[in-house]
Tab-separated table of C-alpha atoms in Angstrom:
chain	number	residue	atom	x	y	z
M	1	UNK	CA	-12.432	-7.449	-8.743
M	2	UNK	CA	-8.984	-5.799	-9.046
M	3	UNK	CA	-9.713	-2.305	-11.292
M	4	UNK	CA	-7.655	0.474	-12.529
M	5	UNK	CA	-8.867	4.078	-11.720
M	6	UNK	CA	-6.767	5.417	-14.776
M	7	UNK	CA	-4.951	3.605	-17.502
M	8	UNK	CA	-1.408	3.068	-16.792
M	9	UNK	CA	2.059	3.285	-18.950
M	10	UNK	CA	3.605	0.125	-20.392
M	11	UNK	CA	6.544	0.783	-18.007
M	12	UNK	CA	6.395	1.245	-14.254
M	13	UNK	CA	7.488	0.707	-11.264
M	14	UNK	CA	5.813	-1.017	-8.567
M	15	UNK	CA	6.305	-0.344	-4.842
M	16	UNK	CA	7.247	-3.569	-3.495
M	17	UNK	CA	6.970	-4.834	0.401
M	18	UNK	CA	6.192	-8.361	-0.599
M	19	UNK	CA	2.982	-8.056	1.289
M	20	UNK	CA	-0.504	-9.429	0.076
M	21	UNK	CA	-1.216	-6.515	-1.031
M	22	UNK	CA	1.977	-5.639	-3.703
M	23	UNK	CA	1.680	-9.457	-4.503
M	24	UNK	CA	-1.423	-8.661	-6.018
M	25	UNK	CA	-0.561	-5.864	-7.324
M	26	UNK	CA	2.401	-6.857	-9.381
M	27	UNK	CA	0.988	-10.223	-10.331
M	28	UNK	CA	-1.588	-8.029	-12.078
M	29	UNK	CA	0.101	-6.054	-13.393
M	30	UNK	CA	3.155	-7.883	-15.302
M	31	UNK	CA	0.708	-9.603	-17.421
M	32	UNK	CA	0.010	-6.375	-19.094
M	33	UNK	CA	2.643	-4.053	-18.033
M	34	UNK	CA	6.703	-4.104	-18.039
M	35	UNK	CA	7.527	-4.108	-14.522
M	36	UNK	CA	10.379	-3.324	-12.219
M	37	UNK	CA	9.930	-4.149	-8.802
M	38	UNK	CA	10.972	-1.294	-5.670
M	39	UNK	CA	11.755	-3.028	-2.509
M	40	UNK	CA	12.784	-0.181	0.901
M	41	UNK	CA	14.418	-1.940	3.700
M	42	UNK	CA	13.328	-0.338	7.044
M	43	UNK	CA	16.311	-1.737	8.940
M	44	UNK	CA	14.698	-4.045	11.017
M	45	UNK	CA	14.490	-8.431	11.290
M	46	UNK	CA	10.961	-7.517	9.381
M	47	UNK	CA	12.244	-6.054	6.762
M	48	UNK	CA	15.140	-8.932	6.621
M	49	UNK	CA	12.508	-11.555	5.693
M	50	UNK	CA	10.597	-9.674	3.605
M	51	UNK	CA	13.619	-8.521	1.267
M	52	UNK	CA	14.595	-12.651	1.216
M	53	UNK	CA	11.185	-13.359	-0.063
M	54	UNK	CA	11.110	-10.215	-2.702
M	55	UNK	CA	14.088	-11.091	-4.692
M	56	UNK	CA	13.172	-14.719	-4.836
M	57	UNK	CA	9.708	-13.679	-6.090
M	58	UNK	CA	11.029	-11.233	-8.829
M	59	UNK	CA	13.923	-14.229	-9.562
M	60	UNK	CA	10.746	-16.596	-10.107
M	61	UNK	CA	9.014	-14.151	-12.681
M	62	UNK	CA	11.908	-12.643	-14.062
M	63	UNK	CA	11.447	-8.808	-12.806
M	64	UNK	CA	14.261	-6.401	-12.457
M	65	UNK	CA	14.416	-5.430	-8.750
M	66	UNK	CA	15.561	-1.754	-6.995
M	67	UNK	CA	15.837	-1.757	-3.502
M	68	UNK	CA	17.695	0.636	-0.974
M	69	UNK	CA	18.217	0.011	3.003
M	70	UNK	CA	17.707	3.126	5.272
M	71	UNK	CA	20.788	4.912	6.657
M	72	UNK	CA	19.881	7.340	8.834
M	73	UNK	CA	18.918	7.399	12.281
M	74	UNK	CA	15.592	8.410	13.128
M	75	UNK	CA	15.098	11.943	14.702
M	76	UNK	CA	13.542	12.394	18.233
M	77	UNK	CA	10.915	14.522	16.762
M	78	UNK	CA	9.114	12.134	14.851
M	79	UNK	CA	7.672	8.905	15.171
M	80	UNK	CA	8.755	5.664	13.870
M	81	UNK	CA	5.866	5.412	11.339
M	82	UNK	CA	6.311	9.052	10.441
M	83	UNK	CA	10.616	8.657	9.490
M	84	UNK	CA	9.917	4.884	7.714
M	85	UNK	CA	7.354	6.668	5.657
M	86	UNK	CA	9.271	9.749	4.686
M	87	UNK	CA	12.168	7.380	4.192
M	88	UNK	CA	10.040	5.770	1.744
M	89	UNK	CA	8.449	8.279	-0.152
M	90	UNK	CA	11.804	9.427	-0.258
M	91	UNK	CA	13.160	6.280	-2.469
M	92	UNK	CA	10.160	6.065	-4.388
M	93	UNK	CA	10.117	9.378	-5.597
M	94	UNK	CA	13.626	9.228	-6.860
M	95	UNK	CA	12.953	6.680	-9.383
M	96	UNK	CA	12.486	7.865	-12.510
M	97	UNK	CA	9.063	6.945	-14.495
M	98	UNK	CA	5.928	5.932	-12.929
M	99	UNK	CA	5.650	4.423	-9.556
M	100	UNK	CA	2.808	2.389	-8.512
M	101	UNK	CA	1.547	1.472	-4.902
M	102	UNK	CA	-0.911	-1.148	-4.054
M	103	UNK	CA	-3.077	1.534	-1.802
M	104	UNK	CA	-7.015	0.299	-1.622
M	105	UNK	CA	-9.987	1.344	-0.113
M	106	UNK	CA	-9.351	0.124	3.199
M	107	UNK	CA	-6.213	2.232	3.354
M	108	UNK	CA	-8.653	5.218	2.334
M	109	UNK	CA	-11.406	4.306	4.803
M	110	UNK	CA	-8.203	4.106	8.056
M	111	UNK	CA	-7.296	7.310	6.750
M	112	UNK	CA	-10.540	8.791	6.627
M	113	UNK	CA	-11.580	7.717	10.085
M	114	UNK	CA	-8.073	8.974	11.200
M	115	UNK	CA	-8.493	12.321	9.770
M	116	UNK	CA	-12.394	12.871	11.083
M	117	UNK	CA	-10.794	11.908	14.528
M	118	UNK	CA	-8.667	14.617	13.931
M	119	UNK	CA	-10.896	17.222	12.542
M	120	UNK	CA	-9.335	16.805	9.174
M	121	UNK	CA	-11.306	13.815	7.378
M	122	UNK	CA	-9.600	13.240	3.816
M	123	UNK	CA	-8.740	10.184	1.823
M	124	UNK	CA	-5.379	9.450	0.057
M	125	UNK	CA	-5.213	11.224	-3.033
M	126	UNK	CA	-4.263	9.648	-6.196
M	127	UNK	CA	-1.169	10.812	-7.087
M	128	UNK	CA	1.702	12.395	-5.621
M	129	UNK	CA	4.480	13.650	-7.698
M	130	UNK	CA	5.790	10.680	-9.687
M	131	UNK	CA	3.881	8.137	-7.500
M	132	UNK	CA	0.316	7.221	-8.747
M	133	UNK	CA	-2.039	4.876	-6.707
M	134	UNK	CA	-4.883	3.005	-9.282
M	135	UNK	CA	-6.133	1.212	-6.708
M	136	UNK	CA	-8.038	3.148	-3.942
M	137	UNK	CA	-11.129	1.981	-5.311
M	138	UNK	CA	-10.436	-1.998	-4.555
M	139	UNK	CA	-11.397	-3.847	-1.359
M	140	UNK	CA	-8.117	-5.341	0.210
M	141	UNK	CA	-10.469	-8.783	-0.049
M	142	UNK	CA	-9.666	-8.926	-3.653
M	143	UNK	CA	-6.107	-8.900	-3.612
M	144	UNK	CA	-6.342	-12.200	-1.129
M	145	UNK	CA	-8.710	-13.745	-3.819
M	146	UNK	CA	-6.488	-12.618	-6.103
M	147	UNK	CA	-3.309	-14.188	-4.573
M	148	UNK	CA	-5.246	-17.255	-3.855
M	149	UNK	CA	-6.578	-18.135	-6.770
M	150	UNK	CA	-3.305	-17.373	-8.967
M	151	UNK	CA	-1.636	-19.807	-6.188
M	152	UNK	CA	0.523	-16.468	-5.088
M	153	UNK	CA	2.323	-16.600	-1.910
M	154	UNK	CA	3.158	-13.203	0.227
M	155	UNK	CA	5.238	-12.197	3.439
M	156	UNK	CA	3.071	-11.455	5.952
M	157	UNK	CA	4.596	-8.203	8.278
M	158	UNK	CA	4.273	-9.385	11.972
M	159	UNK	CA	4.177	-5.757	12.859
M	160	UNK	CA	0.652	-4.814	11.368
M	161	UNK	CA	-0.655	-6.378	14.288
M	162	UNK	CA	1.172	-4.384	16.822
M	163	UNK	CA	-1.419	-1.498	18.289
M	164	UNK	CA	1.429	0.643	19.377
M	165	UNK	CA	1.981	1.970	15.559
M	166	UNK	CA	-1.669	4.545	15.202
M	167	UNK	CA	-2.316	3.003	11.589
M	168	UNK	CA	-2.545	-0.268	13.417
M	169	UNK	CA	-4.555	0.555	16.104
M	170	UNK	CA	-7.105	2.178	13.955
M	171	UNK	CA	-6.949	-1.035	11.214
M	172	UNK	CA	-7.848	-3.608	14.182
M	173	UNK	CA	-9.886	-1.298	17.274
M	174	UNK	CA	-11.727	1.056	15.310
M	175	UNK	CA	-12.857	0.153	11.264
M	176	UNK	CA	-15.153	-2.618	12.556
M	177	UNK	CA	-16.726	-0.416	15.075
M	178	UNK	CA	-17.017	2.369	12.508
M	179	UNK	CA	-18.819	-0.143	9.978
M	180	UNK	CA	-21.424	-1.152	12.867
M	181	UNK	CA	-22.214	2.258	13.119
M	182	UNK	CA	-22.630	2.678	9.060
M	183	UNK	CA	-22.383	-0.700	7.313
M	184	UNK	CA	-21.902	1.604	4.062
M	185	UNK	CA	-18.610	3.218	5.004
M	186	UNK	CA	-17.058	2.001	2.551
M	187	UNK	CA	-19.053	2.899	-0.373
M	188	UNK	CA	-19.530	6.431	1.025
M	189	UNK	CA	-15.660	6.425	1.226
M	190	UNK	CA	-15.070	5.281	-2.689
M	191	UNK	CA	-17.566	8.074	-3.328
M	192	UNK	CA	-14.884	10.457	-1.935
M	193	UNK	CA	-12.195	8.612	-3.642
M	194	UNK	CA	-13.819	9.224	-7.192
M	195	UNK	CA	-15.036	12.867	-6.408
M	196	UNK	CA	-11.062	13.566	-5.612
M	197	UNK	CA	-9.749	12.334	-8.506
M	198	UNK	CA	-12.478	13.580	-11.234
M	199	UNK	CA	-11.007	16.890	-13.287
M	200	UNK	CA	-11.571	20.034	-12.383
M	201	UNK	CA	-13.397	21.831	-14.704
């Protein structure tokens, strides 16, 4: 089941790739919520197809639709993961209101595995400036049921399957290992989630 962490405002702005994932998300969403749709263009064929699909979707169901293209050329310092995400942040954060992402659990857990591997185990935190993620609690399994039983179609990105980006790696080498080892990963990640987010007293 889908689930909020925190309530959300009428108006927002979700985060866009046209992936299962943001499928889900803004299907959910617009039933309750006024939504604009935020679509970032990393320059490449991928991103070609999956801006195609995005407007027709938000034509179908009616949803106003921000999206800006990168124009800058990546620096030698960083990696291509590292300069699409700053890019994106980038965008994101300079829309005014509240921006939503469809980050879930299983993003948490590949980031938590990443970050032990690296002596720094953390999950992705809740917020970050105007950018709030409700999500991290859901199982990427219920946005496909969710797509699939609404009769939802997504764009599936050909590159999450390419073990050259770490993220990727991690997603398809390492999380199954990691829940041989403890079949409860998952909940003891959520646990983590939930203690970030709780006030502090």
């Amino acid at each position: 089941m889908i689930k909020l962490l925190k309530p959300l405002p009428k108006k927002l702005t979700v985060a866009f790739s046209g992936g299962v994932d943001s499928v889900a998300v803004v299907d959910f969403l617009r039933r309750k919520h006024e939504v604009t749709c935020a679509f970032f263009h990393h320059g490449t064929e991928t991103s070609n197809k999956a801006n195609l699909f995005v407007a027709e979707f938000c034509k179908t169901y009616s949803l106003d639709l921000i999206t800006q293209k990168i124009d800058k050329e990546k620096p030698a310092a960083e990696s291509y993961e590292e300069f699409w995400r700053n890019q994106r942040y980038s965008f994101l954060e300079s829309i005014p209101g509240t921006v939503v992402t469809a980050h879930h659990l299983d993003d948490c857990i590949e980031t938590y595995i990443y970050g032990c591997l690296h002596g720094t185990p953390k999950v992705i935190p809740y917020s970050r400036n105007n950018i709030v993620r409700p999500f991290l609690t859901t199982r990427k399994q219920e946005f496909y049921t969710w797509c699939l039983k609404n009769n939802l179609e997504w764009c599936e990105d050909q590159t999450n399957t390419d073990r050259k980006y770490m993220r990727n790696f991690i997603r398809n080498e390492i999380v199954e290992r990691a829940f041989y080892v403890n079949p409860g990963l998952d909940k003891v990640v959520k646990k983590i989630v939930l203690k970030n987010i709780e006030p502090k007293v």
